[in-house]
Short mmCIF file of C-alpha atoms in Angstrom, two decimals:
data_model
loop_
_atom_site.label_atom_id
_atom_site.label_comp_id
_atom_site.label_asym_id
_atom_site.label_seq_id
_atom_site.Cartn_x
_atom_site.Cartn_y
_atom_site.Cartn_z
CA UNK A 1 37.78 31.81 0.09
CA UNK A 2 35.90 33.93 2.55
CA UNK A 3 32.50 32.40 1.19
CA UNK A 4 34.05 28.83 1.96
CA UNK A 5 35.12 29.89 5.55
CA UNK A 6 31.55 31.06 5.92
CA UNK A 7 30.11 28.05 4.83
CA UNK A 8 32.51 25.79 7.04
CA UNK A 9 31.36 27.88 9.82
CA UNK A 10 27.91 27.39 9.19
CA UNK A 11 28.17 23.61 8.70
CA UNK A 12 29.92 23.47 12.10
CA UNK A 13 27.12 25.34 13.74
CA UNK A 14 24.65 22.70 12.43
CA UNK A 15 26.98 19.97 13.32
CA UNK A 16 27.90 21.05 16.73
CA UNK A 17 24.96 19.64 18.45
CA UNK A 18 26.59 15.93 17.98
CA UNK A 19 28.92 14.95 20.44
CA UNK A 20 32.33 14.34 19.09
CA UNK A 21 33.01 10.55 18.86
CA UNK A 22 36.91 10.56 19.54
CA UNK A 23 38.51 11.96 22.75
CA UNK A 24 40.04 14.86 20.51
CA UNK A 25 37.79 17.92 20.25
CA UNK A 26 36.52 19.13 16.87
CA UNK A 27 38.20 22.51 15.96
CA UNK A 28 34.68 24.32 16.31
CA UNK A 29 33.31 21.78 18.69
CA UNK A 30 33.29 24.25 21.63
CA UNK A 31 30.41 26.09 19.73
CA UNK A 32 27.62 25.00 21.84
CA UNK A 33 24.43 25.45 19.53
CA UNK A 34 21.15 24.61 21.47
CA UNK A 35 18.54 21.98 19.99
CA UNK A 36 15.91 23.97 18.19
CA UNK A 37 12.36 23.10 17.19
CA UNK A 38 12.21 21.51 13.78
CA UNK A 39 10.70 24.44 11.72
CA UNK A 40 13.96 26.20 12.84
CA UNK A 41 16.11 23.30 11.78
CA UNK A 42 14.60 23.26 8.55
CA UNK A 43 15.18 27.05 7.94
CA UNK A 44 18.86 26.32 8.71
CA UNK A 45 19.09 23.50 6.17
CA UNK A 46 17.32 25.89 3.51
CA UNK A 47 19.68 28.71 4.51
CA UNK A 48 22.71 26.34 3.84
CA UNK A 49 21.25 25.31 0.44
CA UNK A 50 21.07 29.07 -0.52
CA UNK A 51 24.72 29.54 0.81
CA UNK A 52 25.94 26.50 -1.16
CA UNK A 53 24.14 27.82 -4.32
CA UNK A 54 25.40 31.24 -4.16
CA UNK A 55 28.92 30.76 -2.98
CA UNK A 56 31.79 31.46 -5.25
CA UNK A 57 34.85 29.08 -5.84
CA UNK A 58 37.51 28.06 -8.09
CA UNK A 59 37.49 24.84 -10.07
CA UNK A 60 34.61 22.72 -10.89
CA UNK A 61 33.54 21.59 -7.51
CA UNK A 62 33.92 22.44 -3.75
CA UNK A 63 33.70 19.95 -0.74
CA UNK A 64 33.00 20.79 2.68
CA UNK A 65 32.48 18.42 5.64
CA UNK A 66 32.23 18.08 9.21
CA UNK A 67 31.46 15.07 11.48
CA UNK A 68 27.92 14.92 10.72
CA UNK A 69 27.37 16.95 7.67
CA UNK A 70 29.11 16.65 4.14
CA UNK A 71 28.22 19.13 1.37
CA UNK A 72 29.36 19.21 -2.12
CA UNK A 73 28.92 21.87 -4.96
CA UNK A 74 29.31 20.99 -8.71
CA UNK A 75 29.43 23.35 -11.62
CA UNK A 76 27.46 21.89 -14.59
CA UNK A 77 26.85 22.80 -17.99
CA UNK A 78 24.01 21.72 -20.49
CA UNK A 79 26.10 19.03 -21.93
CA UNK A 80 26.02 17.22 -18.65
CA UNK A 81 26.98 13.51 -19.20
CA UNK A 82 25.87 12.36 -15.87
CA UNK A 83 27.43 11.96 -12.43
CA UNK A 84 28.25 9.24 -9.96
CA UNK A 85 29.31 10.10 -6.27
CA UNK A 86 30.53 7.71 -3.63
CA UNK A 87 31.41 8.12 -0.07
CA UNK A 88 34.96 6.67 -0.84
CA UNK A 89 35.65 9.71 -3.07
CA UNK A 90 35.25 12.11 -0.67
CA UNK A 91 38.36 13.66 0.91
CA UNK A 92 39.02 12.75 4.81
CA UNK A 93 35.95 10.57 4.73
CA UNK A 94 35.44 8.68 8.15
CA UNK A 95 36.03 4.85 7.58
CA UNK A 96 33.80 3.87 10.36
CA UNK A 97 30.83 5.34 8.57
CA UNK A 98 28.89 2.88 6.30
CA UNK A 99 29.23 3.83 2.70
CA UNK A 100 26.77 5.58 0.52
CA UNK A 101 26.39 6.59 -3.23
CA UNK A 102 24.40 8.81 -5.55
CA UNK A 103 24.07 8.49 -9.30
CA UNK A 104 22.53 11.33 -11.43
CA UNK A 105 21.34 10.71 -15.05
CA UNK A 106 22.54 13.08 -18.00
CA UNK A 107 18.67 14.09 -18.07
CA UNK A 108 19.06 16.14 -14.95
CA UNK A 109 19.77 19.38 -16.86
CA UNK A 110 17.77 18.76 -19.79
CA UNK A 111 14.50 20.84 -18.77
CA UNK A 112 16.75 23.73 -17.59
CA UNK A 113 18.61 23.79 -20.99
CA UNK A 114 15.57 23.47 -23.01
CA UNK A 115 13.87 26.73 -21.84
CA UNK A 116 17.12 28.73 -21.69
CA UNK A 117 20.93 28.32 -22.19
CA UNK A 118 22.43 29.06 -18.71
CA UNK A 119 26.06 29.70 -18.51
CA UNK A 120 26.49 27.57 -15.62
CA UNK A 121 24.10 25.27 -13.38
CA UNK A 122 25.02 24.23 -9.96
CA UNK A 123 24.12 20.96 -8.45
CA UNK A 124 24.47 20.68 -4.61
CA UNK A 125 24.53 17.42 -2.50
CA UNK A 126 24.20 17.49 1.24
CA UNK A 127 24.61 14.39 3.26
CA UNK A 128 23.11 14.41 6.85
CA UNK A 129 24.47 11.68 9.08
CA UNK A 130 21.88 12.57 11.75
CA UNK A 131 18.09 12.50 11.42
CA UNK A 132 17.68 15.53 13.82
CA UNK A 133 16.55 17.94 11.03
CA UNK A 134 14.02 15.61 9.57
CA UNK A 135 11.86 14.21 12.50
CA UNK A 136 8.14 13.44 11.91
CA UNK A 137 5.35 13.01 14.10
CA UNK A 138 6.24 9.17 14.50
CA UNK A 139 9.74 9.61 15.10
CA UNK A 140 10.41 7.30 12.27
CA UNK A 141 13.72 5.25 12.38
CA UNK A 142 15.86 5.69 9.32
CA UNK A 143 18.57 3.16 7.99
CA UNK A 144 21.91 4.41 9.51
CA UNK A 145 20.27 7.67 10.24
CA UNK A 146 21.44 8.90 7.04
CA UNK A 147 19.69 11.55 4.86
CA UNK A 148 21.01 12.08 1.28
CA UNK A 149 19.74 15.28 -0.51
CA UNK A 150 20.37 17.19 -3.74
CA UNK A 151 19.34 20.33 -5.42
CA UNK A 152 19.78 21.86 -8.78
CA UNK A 153 20.17 25.48 -8.84
CA UNK A 154 16.84 27.10 -7.53
CA UNK A 155 14.86 24.73 -9.63
CA UNK A 156 12.18 21.92 -8.87
CA UNK A 157 13.38 18.88 -10.80
CA UNK A 158 10.73 16.10 -10.90
CA UNK A 159 9.23 13.44 -13.32
CA UNK A 160 12.56 12.41 -14.64
CA UNK A 161 12.42 9.54 -17.20
CA UNK A 162 15.35 8.18 -15.86
CA UNK A 163 15.86 7.39 -12.06
CA UNK A 164 18.36 9.03 -9.73
CA UNK A 165 19.88 5.97 -7.86
CA UNK A 166 20.91 6.13 -4.23
CA UNK A 167 22.54 3.42 -2.55
CA UNK A 168 22.63 2.90 1.18
CA UNK A 169 24.88 0.13 2.73
CA UNK A 170 24.53 -1.29 6.14
CA UNK A 171 25.85 -4.01 8.41
CA UNK A 172 22.75 -4.50 10.25
CA UNK A 173 20.72 -7.63 10.85
CA UNK A 174 17.23 -6.42 9.38
CA UNK A 175 15.16 -9.44 10.05
CA UNK A 176 11.66 -8.48 11.08
CA UNK A 177 11.95 -4.95 9.45
CA UNK A 178 10.63 -3.71 6.09
CA UNK A 179 12.63 -1.26 4.41
CA UNK A 180 11.01 1.65 2.16
CA UNK A 181 12.70 4.39 0.24
CA UNK A 182 11.23 7.76 1.02
CA UNK A 183 11.63 11.52 0.51
CA UNK A 184 11.02 14.44 3.02
CA UNK A 185 7.75 15.88 2.08
CA UNK A 186 7.78 19.47 3.60
CA UNK A 187 4.77 20.49 5.84
CA UNK A 188 1.63 22.00 4.67
CA UNK A 189 -1.63 23.14 6.57
CA UNK A 190 -2.34 19.30 7.35
CA UNK A 191 1.01 18.21 8.19
CA UNK A 192 2.89 21.26 9.44
CA UNK A 193 5.93 19.43 10.52
CA UNK A 194 6.40 17.38 7.31
CA UNK A 195 6.51 13.74 6.89
CA UNK A 196 8.43 10.91 5.04
CA UNK A 197 6.68 9.76 1.81
CA UNK A 198 7.56 6.91 -0.56
CA UNK A 199 5.90 8.58 -3.63
CA UNK A 200 7.95 8.75 -6.66
CA UNK A 201 10.60 6.17 -5.21
CA UNK A 202 11.14 2.41 -5.88
CA UNK A 203 12.92 0.25 -3.33
CA UNK A 204 15.34 -2.54 -4.33
CA UNK A 205 17.90 -4.56 -2.41
CA UNK A 206 20.54 -5.99 -4.70
CA UNK A 207 22.21 -7.58 -1.98
CA UNK A 208 21.58 -8.30 1.81
CA UNK A 209 23.69 -5.31 2.89
CA UNK A 210 22.71 -2.73 0.17
CA UNK A 211 19.36 -0.61 -0.18
CA UNK A 212 18.88 0.86 -3.77
CA UNK A 213 16.33 3.72 -4.09
CA UNK A 214 15.39 4.80 -7.59
CA UNK A 215 13.68 8.16 -7.30
CA UNK A 216 12.42 10.43 -10.06
CA UNK A 217 13.15 13.96 -8.47
CA UNK A 218 15.39 15.72 -6.35
CA UNK A 219 14.89 16.21 -2.78
CA UNK A 220 16.07 14.66 0.61
CA UNK A 221 15.99 10.88 0.77
CA UNK A 222 16.36 8.25 3.38
CA UNK A 223 15.50 4.59 3.92
CA UNK A 224 12.51 4.05 6.53
CA UNK A 225 12.76 1.14 8.67
CA UNK A 226 9.43 -0.14 10.04
CA UNK A 227 8.86 -3.35 12.15
CA UNK A 228 6.92 -5.91 10.29
CA UNK A 229 5.04 -8.66 12.34
CA UNK A 230 4.75 -11.23 9.39
CA UNK A 231 7.04 -10.42 6.46
CA UNK A 232 6.15 -12.65 3.45
CA UNK A 233 8.78 -15.19 1.97
CA UNK A 234 9.87 -13.65 -1.46
CA UNK A 235 10.03 -17.20 -2.86
CA UNK A 236 6.11 -16.99 -2.68
CA UNK A 237 5.59 -13.77 -4.51
CA UNK A 238 5.61 -15.18 -8.26
CA UNK A 239 3.21 -18.10 -7.46
CA UNK A 240 0.90 -15.92 -5.35
CA UNK A 241 0.83 -13.23 -8.11
CA UNK A 242 0.20 -15.78 -10.73
CA UNK A 243 -2.85 -17.36 -8.58
CA UNK A 244 -4.21 -13.93 -8.15
CA UNK A 245 -4.01 -12.88 -11.69
CA UNK A 246 -5.64 -16.34 -13.11
CA UNK A 247 -8.30 -16.26 -10.09
CA UNK A 248 -9.29 -12.76 -10.41
CA UNK A 249 -9.51 -13.22 -14.17
CA UNK A 250 -11.79 -16.24 -13.95
CA UNK A 251 -13.94 -14.52 -11.48
CA UNK A 252 -14.26 -11.44 -13.59
CA UNK A 253 -15.52 -13.56 -16.45
CA UNK A 254 -17.78 -15.61 -14.20
CA UNK A 255 -19.27 -12.54 -12.51
CA UNK A 256 -19.77 -10.72 -15.86
CA UNK A 257 -21.37 -13.94 -17.37
CA UNK A 258 -23.75 -14.14 -14.31
CA UNK A 259 -24.78 -10.48 -14.48
CA UNK A 260 -25.63 -11.01 -18.37
CA UNK A 261 -27.56 -14.00 -17.77
CA UNK A 262 -29.73 -12.29 -15.05
CA UNK A 263 -30.27 -9.25 -17.36
CA UNK A 264 -31.27 -11.56 -20.20
CA UNK A 265 -33.70 -13.64 -18.32
CA UNK A 266 -35.07 -10.78 -16.04
CA UNK A 267 -38.86 -10.79 -15.15
CA UNK A 268 -40.94 -8.09 -13.77
CA UNK A 269 -42.09 -10.25 -10.92
CA UNK A 270 -38.56 -11.36 -10.04
CA UNK A 271 -38.00 -12.42 -6.32
CA UNK A 272 -35.58 -10.36 -4.24
CA UNK A 273 -33.07 -12.93 -3.49
CA UNK A 274 -31.73 -13.16 -7.36
CA UNK A 275 -31.40 -9.35 -7.21
CA UNK A 276 -29.18 -9.62 -4.20
CA UNK A 277 -27.13 -12.01 -5.95
CA UNK A 278 -26.51 -9.94 -9.01
CA UNK A 279 -25.59 -7.06 -6.79
CA UNK A 280 -23.01 -9.30 -4.84
CA UNK A 281 -21.78 -10.37 -8.32
CA UNK A 282 -21.40 -6.67 -9.39
CA UNK A 283 -19.18 -5.80 -6.16
CA UNK A 284 -17.08 -8.91 -6.63
CA UNK A 285 -16.70 -7.74 -10.43
CA UNK A 286 -15.58 -4.26 -9.45
CA UNK A 287 -13.33 -5.76 -6.65
CA UNK A 288 -11.23 -7.99 -8.91
CA UNK A 289 -10.83 -5.54 -11.56
CA UNK A 290 -9.84 -2.65 -9.25
CA UNK A 291 -7.44 -5.11 -7.37
CA UNK A 292 -5.81 -5.99 -10.61
CA UNK A 293 -5.40 -2.33 -11.50
CA UNK A 294 -4.14 -1.24 -8.19
CA UNK A 295 -1.46 -3.80 -8.00
CA UNK A 296 -0.42 -3.14 -11.64
CA UNK A 297 -0.33 0.65 -11.53
CA UNK A 298 1.32 1.07 -8.02
CA UNK A 299 4.82 2.00 -9.71
CA UNK A 300 7.00 5.02 -9.09
CA UNK A 301 5.93 6.51 -12.40
CA UNK A 302 2.34 6.68 -11.77
CA UNK A 303 0.96 10.01 -10.64
CA UNK A 304 0.20 10.16 -6.94
CA UNK A 305 -3.52 11.13 -7.42
CA UNK A 306 -3.98 8.06 -9.45
CA UNK A 307 -2.75 5.80 -6.96
CA UNK A 308 -4.83 7.60 -4.26
CA UNK A 309 -7.94 7.22 -6.28
CA UNK A 310 -7.28 3.64 -7.00
CA UNK A 311 -6.56 2.85 -3.28
CA UNK A 312 -9.95 4.65 -2.39
CA UNK A 313 -12.00 2.96 -4.91
CA UNK A 314 -10.47 -0.63 -3.99
CA UNK A 315 -11.35 0.17 -0.25
CA UNK A 316 -14.85 1.19 -1.40
CA UNK A 317 -15.58 -1.76 -3.44
CA UNK A 318 -14.10 -4.25 -0.59
CA UNK A 319 -16.32 -2.65 1.81
CA UNK A 320 -19.42 -2.82 -0.66
CA UNK A 321 -18.54 -6.52 -1.36
CA UNK A 322 -18.43 -7.28 2.40
CA UNK A 323 -21.74 -5.33 2.98
CA UNK A 324 -23.41 -7.38 0.45
CA UNK A 325 -22.29 -10.52 2.09
CA UNK A 326 -23.68 -9.42 5.30
CA UNK A 327 -27.06 -8.54 3.35
CA UNK A 328 -27.10 -12.12 1.86
CA UNK A 329 -26.69 -13.42 5.44
CA UNK A 330 -29.58 -11.26 6.71
CA UNK A 331 -31.80 -12.36 3.70
CA UNK A 332 -31.13 -15.84 4.55
CA UNK A 333 -32.06 -15.50 7.97
CA UNK A 334 -35.37 -13.80 6.77
CA UNK A 335 -35.93 -16.78 4.35
CA UNK A 336 -35.46 -19.65 6.83
CA UNK A 337 -36.33 -17.90 10.15
CA UNK A 338 -39.62 -16.16 9.61
CA UNK A 339 -42.25 -18.33 9.18
CA UNK A 340 -44.77 -15.67 7.75
CA UNK A 341 -43.90 -13.64 4.87
CA UNK A 342 -42.08 -10.29 5.76
CA UNK A 343 -43.10 -7.22 3.81
CA UNK A 344 -40.55 -4.51 3.97
CA UNK A 345 -41.62 -1.39 1.91
CA UNK A 346 -38.80 -0.60 -0.88
CA UNK A 347 -36.87 -3.30 0.57
CA UNK A 348 -34.58 -3.60 -2.56
CA UNK A 349 -34.16 -0.05 -2.67
CA UNK A 350 -33.13 0.09 0.94
CA UNK A 351 -30.69 -2.74 0.55
CA UNK A 352 -28.94 -0.89 -2.29
CA UNK A 353 -28.53 2.15 -0.23
CA UNK A 354 -26.85 0.08 2.47
CA UNK A 355 -24.66 -2.04 0.08
CA UNK A 356 -23.57 0.88 -2.28
CA UNK A 357 -24.23 4.05 -0.25
CA UNK A 358 -22.84 3.21 3.01
CA UNK A 359 -19.25 2.03 2.02
CA UNK A 360 -19.32 5.15 -0.23
CA UNK A 361 -20.11 7.35 2.59
CA UNK A 362 -17.12 5.95 4.74
CA UNK A 363 -14.71 6.35 1.97
CA UNK A 364 -15.85 9.98 1.14
CA UNK A 365 -15.38 11.03 4.70
CA UNK A 366 -11.77 9.55 4.83
CA UNK A 367 -10.88 11.63 1.56
CA UNK A 368 -12.30 14.56 2.87
CA UNK A 369 -10.73 14.31 6.37
CA UNK A 370 -7.27 13.07 5.33
CA UNK A 371 -6.61 11.70 1.67
CA UNK A 372 -3.29 10.70 2.69
CA UNK A 373 -4.63 7.66 4.16
CA UNK A 374 -4.71 6.15 0.61
CA UNK A 375 -1.63 5.63 -1.33
CA UNK A 376 1.22 3.36 -2.31
CA UNK A 377 1.12 0.44 0.46
CA UNK A 378 4.40 -1.41 0.84
CA UNK A 379 4.41 -5.14 1.37
CA UNK A 380 7.85 -6.39 2.73
CA UNK A 381 9.20 -9.78 1.27
CA UNK A 382 12.13 -11.45 2.88
CA UNK A 383 14.67 -13.66 1.05
CA UNK A 384 17.04 -15.66 3.26
CA UNK A 385 20.47 -15.96 1.62
CA UNK A 386 23.00 -18.09 3.36
CA UNK A 387 23.59 -16.66 6.79
CA UNK A 388 21.76 -13.30 6.19
CA UNK A 389 18.22 -12.00 5.44
CA UNK A 390 17.47 -9.45 2.69
CA UNK A 391 14.50 -7.66 2.16
CA UNK A 392 12.68 -6.23 -0.83
CA UNK A 393 9.38 -4.67 -1.07
CA UNK A 394 6.36 -4.58 -3.47
CA UNK A 395 3.70 -2.06 -3.86
CA UNK A 396 0.00 -1.85 -4.07
CA UNK A 397 -2.43 0.95 -3.91
CA UNK A 398 -4.23 0.63 -0.77
CA UNK A 399 -4.82 2.01 2.84
CA UNK A 400 -1.69 3.57 4.08
CA UNK A 401 -2.96 4.33 7.76
CA UNK A 402 -2.70 1.50 10.44
CA UNK A 403 -5.77 3.00 12.23
CA UNK A 404 -8.10 2.79 9.25
CA UNK A 405 -6.81 -0.61 8.29
CA UNK A 406 -7.51 -1.95 11.76
CA UNK A 407 -11.03 -0.31 11.94
CA UNK A 408 -12.48 -0.05 8.46
CA UNK A 409 -10.63 -3.27 6.90
CA UNK A 410 -9.77 -5.71 9.52
CA UNK A 411 -12.62 -4.70 11.95
CA UNK A 412 -15.35 -4.37 9.14
CA UNK A 413 -14.43 -7.50 7.66
CA UNK A 414 -14.33 -9.38 11.16
CA UNK A 415 -17.87 -8.21 12.03
CA UNK A 416 -19.06 -9.36 8.78
CA UNK A 417 -17.69 -12.83 8.89
CA UNK A 418 -18.73 -13.35 12.42
CA UNK A 419 -22.25 -12.27 11.51
CA UNK A 420 -22.33 -14.57 8.57
CA UNK A 421 -20.82 -17.55 10.58
CA UNK A 422 -23.37 -17.18 13.02
CA UNK A 423 -26.16 -17.10 10.35
CA UNK A 424 -24.46 -20.25 8.75
CA UNK A 425 -24.34 -22.25 11.90
CA UNK A 426 -27.86 -21.35 12.63
CA UNK A 427 -29.02 -22.34 8.91
CA UNK A 428 -27.21 -25.68 9.24
CA UNK A 429 -29.01 -26.51 12.50
CA UNK A 430 -32.28 -25.68 10.77
CA UNK A 431 -31.40 -28.02 7.91
CA UNK A 432 -30.27 -30.72 10.02
CA UNK A 433 -33.60 -30.42 11.97
CA UNK A 434 -35.57 -30.78 8.83
CA UNK A 435 -33.70 -33.73 7.54
CA UNK A 436 -34.17 -35.36 10.94
CA UNK A 437 -38.00 -34.83 10.85
CA UNK A 438 -38.24 -36.15 7.24
CA UNK A 439 -36.11 -39.16 8.24
CA UNK A 440 -34.25 -39.08 4.84
CA UNK A 441 -30.93 -38.33 5.86
CA UNK A 442 -29.03 -40.79 3.61
CA UNK A 443 -30.84 -39.81 0.14
CA UNK A 444 -30.35 -36.20 0.80
CA UNK A 445 -26.86 -36.22 1.97
CA UNK A 446 -25.37 -35.25 -1.32
CA UNK A 447 -27.62 -32.33 -1.92
CA UNK A 448 -27.10 -31.21 1.81
CA UNK A 449 -23.29 -31.26 1.24
CA UNK A 450 -23.65 -28.92 -2.10
CA UNK A 451 -26.07 -26.68 -0.01
CA UNK A 452 -23.53 -26.24 2.98
CA UNK A 453 -20.61 -25.55 0.58
CA UNK A 454 -22.88 -23.19 -1.48
CA UNK A 455 -23.97 -21.31 1.67
CA UNK A 456 -20.24 -21.15 2.84
CA UNK A 457 -19.12 -19.47 -0.28
CA UNK A 458 -22.22 -17.27 -0.57
CA UNK A 459 -21.78 -15.75 3.04
CA UNK A 460 -18.21 -15.15 2.12
CA UNK A 461 -16.94 -17.23 5.30
CA UNK A 462 -13.55 -17.80 3.70
CA UNK A 463 -12.58 -14.21 4.42
CA UNK A 464 -12.00 -15.33 7.92
CA UNK A 465 -8.71 -16.84 6.65
CA UNK A 466 -7.37 -13.36 6.83
CA UNK A 467 -7.17 -13.68 10.53
CA UNK A 468 -4.90 -16.46 10.63
CA UNK A 469 -1.80 -14.71 8.88
CA UNK A 470 0.87 -15.23 11.68
CA UNK A 471 3.43 -18.03 12.60
CA UNK A 472 3.41 -21.34 11.04
CA UNK A 473 0.19 -20.65 9.60
CA UNK A 474 1.20 -17.80 7.22
CA UNK A 475 2.37 -19.80 3.88
CA UNK A 476 -0.78 -22.15 4.03
CA UNK A 477 -3.12 -19.10 4.84
CA UNK A 478 -1.67 -17.02 2.01
CA UNK A 479 -2.18 -19.90 -0.48
CA UNK A 480 -5.85 -20.81 0.82
CA UNK A 481 -6.72 -17.26 1.08
CA UNK A 482 -5.54 -16.22 -2.27
CA UNK A 483 -7.01 -19.30 -3.93
CA UNK A 484 -10.41 -19.21 -2.41
CA UNK A 485 -11.11 -15.42 -2.54
CA UNK A 486 -9.61 -14.82 -5.93
CA UNK A 487 -11.91 -17.44 -7.32
CA UNK A 488 -14.96 -16.23 -5.08
CA UNK A 489 -16.85 -14.82 -8.03
CA UNK A 490 -16.41 -18.28 -9.86
CA UNK A 491 -17.70 -20.10 -6.91
CA UNK A 492 -20.68 -17.71 -6.71
CA UNK A 493 -21.17 -18.35 -10.47
CA UNK A 494 -21.12 -22.30 -9.64
CA UNK A 495 -23.88 -21.59 -6.85
CA UNK A 496 -26.02 -19.43 -9.16
CA UNK A 497 -25.88 -22.35 -11.94
CA UNK A 498 -26.82 -24.93 -9.16
CA UNK A 499 -29.72 -22.66 -7.92
CA UNK A 500 -30.91 -22.27 -11.77
CA UNK A 501 -30.64 -26.15 -12.26
CA UNK A 502 -32.55 -26.70 -9.12
CA UNK A 503 -35.35 -24.37 -9.96
CA UNK A 504 -35.74 -25.68 -13.48
CA UNK A 505 -36.00 -29.12 -12.05
CA UNK A 506 -38.61 -28.12 -9.54
CA UNK A 507 -40.87 -26.51 -12.10
CA UNK A 508 -40.53 -29.73 -14.42
CA UNK A 509 -41.51 -31.82 -11.46
CA UNK A 510 -44.37 -29.51 -10.68
CA UNK A 511 -45.57 -29.54 -14.27
CA UNK A 512 -45.18 -33.54 -14.52
CA UNK A 513 -47.37 -33.92 -11.31
CA UNK A 514 -50.01 -31.56 -12.67
CA UNK A 515 -50.17 -33.71 -16.06
CA UNK A 516 -50.51 -36.81 -14.02
CA UNK A 517 -53.36 -35.60 -11.89
#
């Protein structure tokens, strides 16, 4: 009983920083406990864990609670059948508090009992109804300000086959917010304060008022609330995924076929332009393959390093693809704008260093500086149901840092698109001037249309659709962007085929004229 009194006293010390909601003071509310730095707060949390693990009590469980902290201790054996906890089961629970629940699988004790056969295992659950002890650098907002945690003895429990289900209910309007299940990742040399991380957790919303977290390890869990400027309607998820899968698959086949045709017909004195096209096809091929893998493997069961590697690879091939689009624009400028032949020593080698090496250098710097910029990226989806709005999330291995995304994704693609749009407008002006000079506008109209469409796709100007993802443009933009850019490799294949046919027709016309003369 002395242990229980000590624990209750310690709980009250932790909770005494919060003001009592009712007019009647808490029995130990007069104990003023000053706010302390985060490191000291976490030390108190760990001290509470040790006290709960080491305390002695009669019966199979112990419950201690204050207004802002609830703690439960359970004695388990190796034949543990599983355990479901609900806030409604707690004695003297405050009815004004929104409910929560935790469900533990029978697998929880298997690893501990496989190595040894302990007489007793102890499971502790601690519920914090204040986020004071778990503040990160961003002062993240948590749903209900709830943090639910659990620990099994002094053991580290992770990589479970069956998830631990943590349910949070709420009575808030979450329109404009994305919800992500996260766990508290304690600090290290790079993040001394610690941070919330979504690794190893899957977010579901069975109803508009419930968030279900399926996590595969034991620690402290919460639901992170983030403002979402343009959440995607959940009804569009299936058709967009289907379009992406079909489009990327077709582009992969088309790009691979183009590369094989180039290799089979390659000559020693081959011009530079076809080589640039092939490198662009190679980058598009890698981009489509990596995109399909990163969206498929962004699941909680996947190891964190694998998702980080896929995200970094996807970022690299995207930057490489954008760089080769810019190289296509620069090469088009040299072909049309320079009257005299321009000789650049080791031109193709320098282009490859720029197209493949420069993006790799940028991504490598990010990995060395802070590898946490890559990982599971949560895409919020909203689903309107009657008078409420429910949210669910899907994940992809991608850039997690907003700053890196703004500078090295949107900024990089914006500069590339702007440069290629200027080159395209200038090329169309040159083309129009040539046709006016030749005075054969009508007979060349069809060929000029094909040329314009081909140059538009070659220079990747359809990527500018990414900058129209707001307001009423969002649904239309999503479909147009997905269709055009998932089939980008196929469109490049059609352009390559048209250029081959045009070159063959020119050679045939030239040989016919030589025979006639």
